[in-house]
Structures are given as C-alpha cells and as structure tokens.
Amino acid sequence: MLNQERDARTWLASVEGVTPARFRRLLALYGSAQEVFRSFDVQARGILGERAYLELAGARTDAYFDALMDTMRKSGMQAVCTEDPAYPPLLLHIGDPPPVLFVRGCADLSDARMVAVVGSRRATRYGLRQAERFGRELAQADVTVVSGMARGTDTAAHMGCLAGGGRTVAVLGCGVDVVYPPENRELFARVVGEGGSIVSEFAPGTEPLPQHFPRRNRIISGMCAGVLVTEAARGSGAMITVQHALDQGREVFAMPGPVDAPMSEMPLQLLFEGACLVRGADDMLGHLRWDAPGAEPDEPDAMPELDADELTVVRLLENEPLSFDQLLAQTGFSADKLNMLLTTLEIKEIMKQLPGCMYVLERSSSHVGGVLS
C-alpha cells in the first residue's frame, strides 16, 4: 500500500465516531481514504450520523492532519493498517477488525504464538502470583503474552513475561500515548523498551473512557490463539474478553482455584462449561500443539533475586511496617515507581499490605537473592 494511502487511512481512523464498520462503508463509497479526504460530502451523512459527520468534516484540514502526524512522530508511534504484513493475521478474521492499529514498540504483531492472559483487577495474592508465573513461563516458551495493562492480573502477566525475558503486548482502551492506569508508567516504558509493544485502535490522546474497554477486549482475544483466565468474580469484565474469544473461535483456558473463593467463580464456571484446565504453560502449549523450547523450569523453592531498588524498599521495611507515604519520603522514588516496586514485591511474596495501607515484610532481605548484575 502506498504511503500516502496509509497516511490517509491513519487520518480517517483517528476521527472520533469513525468506527470500523463506518470506515469500511466510507471506503466502499469513495474508493479510498485519500478520496474521502478530498471529496467528502453530504453522501457520508447517512453512513456516519450527524455527530460523526460533523467530526469528520472538521478534521478535513491540513492542520488536523499535520498535528496528528507530528504527535505520532514525537511519540515514536506507527500506524499498522489491515493491508500491512505486520498486521496481526488472526485479527483480520474477526467480525470487525480495526482498520488501523496505533503502535508503539517493536514486537512482531504477526507472531503466530500469541496468548492472552486476563483476569480481575482485584486479583488475590494467589491470582497475582499465578498470572506472573504464567506470563513468565509463556515467555520462556517463546510465546508473546498479550494483556490489557490494567491493574491486577494484567499488570502481573506483563511483569511475568518481562521477567522471563519475553516480549509482551499491551492493548489499551485509550491512546498509546496515554499511560493508564498512571501507576503503570514504568511498566509502560519497560514494555516498549524491552521488545514489546503498546497497541490501540484509538487515536493519540484518546482518554480511557469506560465504553472503550469492551472494544479493546475484542482485540486482545482476536490477535491471540487462546485466552487464559486466571481469576475473576462473577460479572467480571474478563467475561467480555472470553465471550469475544468464543465468538472468534479461540481457545479458552482457565486456571483452577479454591472452590469457595469469589475470584474462582468465573474460571470454575468456564471449566464446568468445557474450557481447557491448565496448571502451567506446558498445558497450554500442548493443547495448542506448539513445541516448547528446552527451557529449564524454576526451582520450586528458589528464592527470588532483587534489584537495587527492590532491596532499598526491603531494607527499610526490615525495622518496622511503613506506610506508602513514609516509603515515598525515605526512598525518594516517584509514586509511580514505588507503586510498581511494591506490586513486584507482593507478587514475589516478600512483602504484604496490611489494613491502613501499611506494608510489612514476609521475608527478610537475608532470605532473598542480592542485586542482579
């Protein structure tokens, strides 16, 4: 596809109200996105509706186009269109594939070995630990881990994948230049900096509005061969991703948990209805018939290594429990960085949070590994 048409499609997809269905109808009417830009007229009102019609009419200026391209260039962002070889091949076959994906990072989005890990934002310590473990094991098996960068399960899965030396893809319900949730700023940078990608169908600068996330979820499932649910209560938003996966013909995996735990309700229901029970990445690889590299499993009782910043937090907590504000003052870290470190230490079962936002150690720094070289 010519660069000029790609730019025009990027422009068209960026306009609020131009949904994938409307995008395709406009191309059918005008023949190309370039022609939409040049010849847009009242014929489009019936396709767009009044509000989107006015939005698109207002965006047909060189100033709008130049500002969009400038924002993308400054953010290191690229547009991947459905005609591009880099477009996720499985995503092409869902009911309403995004005509353009806005991407930051360098992960191979055409990778056939992609699995989504999803679950509750309010995951238990068990759920966080398992999401991290699945992310790490999948990474070690050369699988790209896809999730939504949300609090809880998504964050743990992304972090586990990075810890396993893998590439992870975060699909957002906002623009790829908008960090959400804000405490994941450091994780956001790590995903991009360590070979992964941040992906969205929403234009740069788009805020994380509630109605965006169900649309985001169809991309998470659509670009993957399977979706794993670790923990989720009844009515969880993770069920939207599962329903998309079922509609798209994807494999659905579920991790068993305590039968009386609220966060086990959805995985257990999925297992009852025929989802594939998995205990680790090997179960998923076997079901998908993917060969596993000869990665050595972690020793079950091995103590985790800590980097210098994690050790700083641990040593402060050795004397007494401390609040978030106390840790913030004594470490000098930013709030975003401290949030990330505390989440990591909780996943590693070194620290836990007490009522009143107090933090206490479960393991002494003498019982964990030292600074990683």
Coordinates of C-alpha atoms in Angstrom, one line a residue:
M1 CA 0.0 0.0 0.0
L2 CA 1.3 3.5 -0.9
N3 CA 2.4 5.6 2.0
Q4 CA 0.0 8.3 1.0
E5 CA -3.0 6.0 1.3
R6 CA -1.6 4.6 4.6
D7 CA -1.4 8.2 5.9
A8 CA -5.0 8.9 4.7
R9 CA -6.3 5.8 6.4
T10 CA -4.5 6.7 9.6
W11 CA -6.1 10.1 9.4
L12 CA -9.6 8.6 8.8
A13 CA -9.3 6.1 11.6
S14 CA -8.2 8.8 14.0
V15 CA -11.5 10.7 13.7
E16 CA -13.9 10.2 16.6
G17 CA -17.1 8.4 15.5
V18 CA -15.5 6.6 12.5
T19 CA -16.0 3.1 13.7
P20 CA -14.5 0.1 11.8
A21 CA -17.9 -0.5 10.1
R22 CA -18.2 3.2 9.1
F23 CA -14.6 3.2 7.9
R24 CA -15.3 0.3 5.5
R25 CA -18.5 1.9 4.3
L26 CA -16.7 5.1 3.5
L27 CA -14.0 3.3 1.6
A28 CA -16.7 1.5 -0.4
L29 CA -18.4 4.8 -1.2
Y30 CA -15.4 6.9 -2.1
G31 CA -12.9 4.2 -3.2
S32 CA -10.0 5.2 -0.9
A33 CA -9.2 7.1 2.2
Q34 CA -7.4 9.7 0.1
E35 CA -10.6 10.3 -1.8
V36 CA -12.6 10.6 1.5
F37 CA -10.2 13.5 2.4
R38 CA -10.5 15.2 -1.0
S39 CA -14.2 14.6 -1.8
F40 CA -16.1 14.1 1.5
D41 CA -19.6 15.5 1.1
V42 CA -23.2 15.1 2.3
Q43 CA -23.3 11.5 0.9
A44 CA -21.4 10.5 4.0
R45 CA -24.1 11.8 6.4
G46 CA -26.2 8.6 6.1
I47 CA -23.2 6.5 6.9
L48 CA -21.9 8.5 9.8
G49 CA -24.8 10.1 11.5
E50 CA -24.9 13.8 12.3
R51 CA -22.3 13.9 15.1
A52 CA -19.6 11.8 13.4
Y53 CA -20.3 13.6 10.1
L54 CA -19.5 16.9 11.7
E55 CA -16.4 15.5 13.4
L56 CA -15.1 14.2 10.1
A57 CA -15.9 17.4 8.3
G58 CA -13.9 19.4 10.9
A59 CA -10.9 17.0 10.6
R60 CA -10.5 17.6 6.8
T61 CA -7.8 20.2 7.3
D62 CA -4.1 20.2 6.8
A63 CA -3.7 21.5 10.3
Y64 CA -5.5 18.4 11.8
F65 CA -3.5 16.0 9.6
D66 CA -0.2 17.7 10.3
A67 CA -0.9 17.7 14.1
L68 CA -1.7 14.0 14.0
M69 CA 1.4 13.1 12.1
D70 CA 3.6 15.3 14.4
T71 CA 2.2 13.7 17.5
M72 CA 2.8 10.2 16.2
R73 CA 6.4 11.1 15.1
K74 CA 7.2 12.6 18.5
S75 CA 5.8 9.6 20.4
G76 CA 7.6 7.1 18.3
M77 CA 4.3 5.8 17.1
Q78 CA 3.5 4.0 13.9
A79 CA 0.2 3.0 12.1
V80 CA -0.3 -0.6 11.1
C81 CA -3.1 -1.0 8.6
T82 CA -5.0 -4.2 7.7
E83 CA -3.1 -4.4 4.4
D84 CA 0.3 -4.3 6.0
P85 CA 2.2 -7.6 6.6
A86 CA 2.8 -6.5 10.2
Y87 CA -1.0 -6.5 11.0
P88 CA -1.9 -9.4 13.3
P89 CA -3.1 -12.2 10.9
L90 CA -5.7 -13.7 13.3
L91 CA -7.2 -10.2 14.0
L92 CA -8.1 -9.9 10.3
H93 CA -10.6 -12.7 10.6
I94 CA -12.8 -11.3 13.5
G95 CA -16.1 -9.6 12.7
D96 CA -14.9 -6.0 12.9
P97 CA -11.1 -5.8 12.8
P98 CA -9.7 -2.3 13.5
P99 CA -8.8 -0.8 10.1
V100 CA -5.7 0.8 11.7
L101 CA -3.7 0.0 14.9
F102 CA -1.6 2.7 16.5
V103 CA 1.5 1.0 17.8
R104 CA 4.5 2.0 20.0
G105 CA 7.3 -0.6 20.3
C106 CA 8.8 -3.3 18.1
A107 CA 7.0 -6.6 19.0
D108 CA 6.2 -8.7 15.9
L109 CA 2.4 -8.4 15.8
S110 CA 2.2 -11.0 13.1
D111 CA 3.6 -13.6 15.5
A112 CA 1.5 -16.8 15.4
R113 CA 2.5 -17.7 19.0
M114 CA 0.4 -15.2 21.0
V115 CA -1.7 -16.0 24.1
A116 CA -3.8 -13.5 26.2
V117 CA -3.7 -13.6 30.0
V118 CA -6.7 -11.9 31.6
G119 CA -8.4 -11.7 34.9
S120 CA -9.6 -9.5 37.8
R121 CA -8.2 -6.0 38.6
R122 CA -8.7 -7.0 42.2
A123 CA -6.9 -10.3 42.0
T124 CA -5.8 -12.1 45.2
R125 CA -2.2 -12.7 46.0
Y126 CA -2.6 -16.2 44.7
G127 CA -4.0 -14.9 41.4
L128 CA -1.3 -12.3 41.0
R129 CA 1.4 -14.9 41.7
Q130 CA -0.1 -17.3 39.1
A131 CA -0.6 -14.6 36.5
E132 CA 3.0 -13.6 36.9
R133 CA 4.1 -17.3 36.7
F134 CA 2.0 -18.0 33.5
G135 CA 3.5 -14.8 31.9
R136 CA 7.0 -15.9 32.8
E137 CA 6.6 -19.5 31.7
L138 CA 4.9 -18.5 28.4
A139 CA 7.8 -16.0 27.7
Q140 CA 10.3 -18.8 28.4
A141 CA 8.4 -20.9 25.8
D142 CA 8.8 -18.2 23.2
V143 CA 5.2 -17.1 23.4
T144 CA 4.1 -13.5 23.1
V145 CA 1.9 -12.6 26.1
V146 CA -1.0 -10.2 25.4
S147 CA -3.0 -8.4 28.1
G148 CA -4.6 -5.0 28.8
M149 CA -2.2 -3.2 31.1
A150 CA -4.9 -2.9 33.7
R151 CA -4.3 -3.1 37.5
G152 CA -4.1 -6.6 39.0
T153 CA -3.9 -9.6 36.7
D154 CA -2.9 -7.7 33.5
T155 CA 0.0 -6.0 35.3
A156 CA 1.2 -9.3 36.8
A157 CA 1.1 -11.1 33.5
H158 CA 3.1 -8.3 31.7
M159 CA 5.6 -8.2 34.5
G160 CA 6.0 -12.0 34.5
C161 CA 6.6 -12.0 30.8
L162 CA 9.3 -9.4 31.1
A163 CA 10.9 -11.3 34.0
G164 CA 11.0 -14.3 31.7
G165 CA 12.9 -12.3 29.1
G166 CA 9.9 -12.3 26.7
R167 CA 8.0 -9.8 24.6
T168 CA 4.6 -8.7 25.8
V169 CA 1.9 -6.7 24.0
A170 CA -0.4 -4.3 26.0
V171 CA -3.7 -3.4 24.2
L172 CA -5.1 -0.2 25.6
G173 CA -8.6 1.3 25.8
C174 CA -7.1 4.8 25.2
G175 CA -4.4 6.3 23.0
V176 CA -1.0 4.7 23.1
D177 CA 0.5 8.0 24.3
V178 CA -1.8 7.9 27.4
V179 CA -0.5 6.0 30.4
Y180 CA -3.4 4.2 32.1
P181 CA -3.5 3.3 34.9
P182 CA -1.0 6.1 35.8
E183 CA 0.9 4.0 38.3
N184 CA 2.0 1.7 35.4
R185 CA 4.1 4.4 33.8
E186 CA 7.3 2.4 34.5
L187 CA 5.8 -0.8 33.2
F188 CA 4.6 1.1 30.1
A189 CA 8.2 2.1 29.4
R190 CA 9.6 -1.3 30.1
V191 CA 7.2 -3.0 27.7
V192 CA 8.3 -0.7 24.9
G193 CA 12.0 -0.7 25.9
E194 CA 12.3 -4.5 26.2
G195 CA 11.0 -5.6 22.8
G196 CA 7.2 -5.4 23.4
S197 CA 4.5 -3.1 22.1
I198 CA 1.7 -0.9 23.2
V199 CA -1.3 -1.1 20.8
S200 CA -4.6 0.6 20.4
E201 CA -7.2 1.3 17.8
F202 CA -7.9 4.7 19.4
A203 CA -6.2 7.8 18.2
P204 CA -3.4 9.5 20.0
G205 CA -4.6 11.4 23.0
T206 CA -7.8 9.4 23.4
E207 CA -8.8 9.2 27.1
P208 CA -9.6 5.9 28.8
L209 CA -13.4 6.1 28.7
P210 CA -15.5 3.1 30.0
Q211 CA -17.0 2.4 26.7
H212 CA -13.6 1.9 25.1
F213 CA -12.7 -1.3 27.1
P214 CA -15.2 -3.8 25.6
R215 CA -13.9 -2.7 22.2
R216 CA -10.3 -3.1 23.4
N217 CA -11.1 -6.7 24.7
R218 CA -12.1 -8.0 21.2
I219 CA -8.6 -7.0 20.0
I220 CA -6.9 -8.8 23.0
S221 CA -8.7 -12.1 22.1
G222 CA -8.7 -11.5 18.4
M223 CA -5.0 -11.3 17.9
C224 CA -4.3 -14.5 20.0
A225 CA -4.6 -18.2 19.6
G226 CA -6.1 -18.6 23.1
V227 CA -7.2 -16.7 26.2
L228 CA -6.3 -17.7 29.7
V229 CA -8.5 -16.6 32.6
T230 CA -6.6 -16.8 35.9
E231 CA -9.0 -15.2 38.4
A232 CA -12.3 -13.4 38.0
A233 CA -15.5 -13.0 40.1
R234 CA -19.0 -13.4 38.6
G235 CA -19.8 -10.4 36.4
S236 CA -16.1 -9.5 35.8
G237 CA -15.2 -7.6 32.7
A238 CA -12.9 -10.5 31.8
M239 CA -16.0 -12.3 30.7
I240 CA -16.3 -9.9 27.8
T241 CA -12.9 -11.0 26.6
V242 CA -13.9 -14.6 27.0
Q243 CA -17.2 -14.1 25.0
H244 CA -15.2 -12.4 22.2
A245 CA -12.8 -15.4 22.2
L246 CA -15.7 -17.8 21.9
D247 CA -17.3 -15.8 19.1
Q248 CA -13.9 -15.7 17.3
G249 CA -13.2 -19.4 17.7
R250 CA -10.3 -19.0 20.0
E251 CA -9.2 -21.5 22.7
V252 CA -10.3 -20.6 26.2
F253 CA -8.2 -21.8 29.1
A254 CA -8.9 -21.5 32.8
M255 CA -6.8 -21.9 35.9
P256 CA -8.4 -23.7 38.9
G257 CA -8.6 -22.1 42.3
P258 CA -10.3 -22.6 45.6
V259 CA -13.9 -23.7 45.1
D260 CA -15.2 -21.4 47.7
A261 CA -13.3 -18.3 46.7
P262 CA -15.2 -15.5 44.9
M263 CA -12.3 -14.9 42.5
S264 CA -12.6 -18.6 41.4
E265 CA -16.2 -18.3 40.3
M266 CA -15.6 -17.5 36.7
P267 CA -12.7 -19.8 36.0
L268 CA -14.5 -22.7 37.6
Q269 CA -17.7 -21.9 35.7
L270 CA -15.7 -21.9 32.5
L271 CA -14.1 -25.2 33.3
F272 CA -17.6 -26.6 34.0
E273 CA -18.7 -25.4 30.6
G274 CA -15.7 -27.0 28.8
A275 CA -12.8 -24.6 29.0
C276 CA -9.4 -26.3 29.0
L277 CA -8.0 -26.7 32.5
V278 CA -4.4 -25.6 32.7
R279 CA -1.8 -25.8 35.6
G280 CA 1.1 -24.1 33.7
A281 CA 2.3 -23.0 30.3
D282 CA 3.1 -26.6 29.3
D283 CA -0.6 -27.5 29.4
M284 CA -1.4 -24.6 27.1
L285 CA 1.5 -25.4 24.7
G286 CA 0.3 -29.0 24.5
H287 CA -3.3 -28.1 23.8
L288 CA -2.2 -25.6 21.1
R289 CA 0.3 -28.1 19.7
W290 CA 3.1 -25.7 20.0
D291 CA 6.6 -27.1 20.5
A292 CA 8.2 -25.9 23.7
P293 CA 11.9 -24.7 23.8
G294 CA 14.0 -26.6 26.2
A295 CA 13.7 -24.1 29.0
E296 CA 14.6 -25.3 32.4
P297 CA 11.8 -24.8 35.0
D298 CA 12.5 -22.7 38.0
E299 CA 13.3 -24.5 41.2
P300 CA 10.1 -24.6 43.3
D301 CA 11.7 -23.3 46.4
A302 CA 14.2 -20.9 44.8
M303 CA 14.3 -17.5 46.5
P304 CA 13.8 -14.5 44.1
E305 CA 16.5 -12.2 43.1
L306 CA 16.0 -8.5 43.9
D307 CA 17.4 -5.5 42.1
A308 CA 18.9 -2.5 43.9
D309 CA 15.6 -0.5 44.1
E310 CA 13.7 -3.5 45.4
L311 CA 16.3 -4.1 48.0
T312 CA 16.1 -0.4 49.1
V313 CA 12.4 -0.9 49.9
V314 CA 13.0 -4.3 51.6
R315 CA 15.7 -2.9 53.9
L316 CA 13.5 0.0 55.0
L317 CA 10.8 -2.4 55.9
E318 CA 13.1 -4.7 58.0
N319 CA 12.8 -2.5 61.0
E320 CA 9.1 -1.8 61.1
P321 CA 6.0 -1.6 58.9
L322 CA 5.8 1.6 56.9
S323 CA 3.1 3.4 55.1
F324 CA 3.2 4.3 51.4
D325 CA 3.9 8.0 52.3
Q326 CA 6.7 7.0 54.7
L327 CA 8.3 4.8 52.0
L328 CA 7.9 7.6 49.5
A329 CA 9.7 10.1 51.7
Q330 CA 12.5 7.7 52.7
T331 CA 13.2 6.2 49.3
G332 CA 12.9 9.4 47.2
F333 CA 11.3 7.4 44.5
S334 CA 8.4 8.7 42.4
A335 CA 4.9 7.5 43.4
D336 CA 4.6 5.5 40.1
K337 CA 7.9 3.8 40.7
L338 CA 7.2 2.9 44.3
N339 CA 3.8 1.5 43.3
M340 CA 5.5 -0.7 40.8
L341 CA 8.1 -1.9 43.3
L342 CA 5.5 -2.7 45.9
T343 CA 3.5 -4.7 43.4
T344 CA 6.6 -6.6 42.4
L345 CA 7.5 -7.4 46.0
E346 CA 4.0 -8.6 46.7
I347 CA 3.9 -10.9 43.7
K348 CA 7.3 -12.4 44.9
E349 CA 5.7 -12.9 48.3
I350 CA 8.4 -10.8 50.0
M351 CA 6.0 -8.1 51.3
K352 CA 2.3 -7.8 52.0
Q353 CA 0.0 -4.9 52.6
L354 CA -1.8 -4.6 55.9
P355 CA -5.0 -2.7 56.6
G356 CA -4.5 1.1 56.6
C357 CA -2.0 1.0 53.7
M358 CA 0.9 -0.3 55.8
Y359 CA 3.5 -2.5 54.3
V360 CA 5.3 -5.3 56.1
L361 CA 7.9 -7.9 55.1
E362 CA 7.1 -11.6 54.8
R363 CA 10.8 -12.5 54.1
S364 CA 13.9 -10.7 55.3
S365 CA 16.4 -9.4 52.8
S366 CA 18.8 -12.1 54.2
H367 CA 16.5 -14.7 52.8
V368 CA 16.4 -13.4 49.2
G369 CA 18.9 -13.0 46.5
G370 CA 21.1 -9.9 46.1
V371 CA 21.3 -7.3 43.4
L372 CA 21.1 -8.7 39.9
S373 CA 24.1 -7.9 37.7

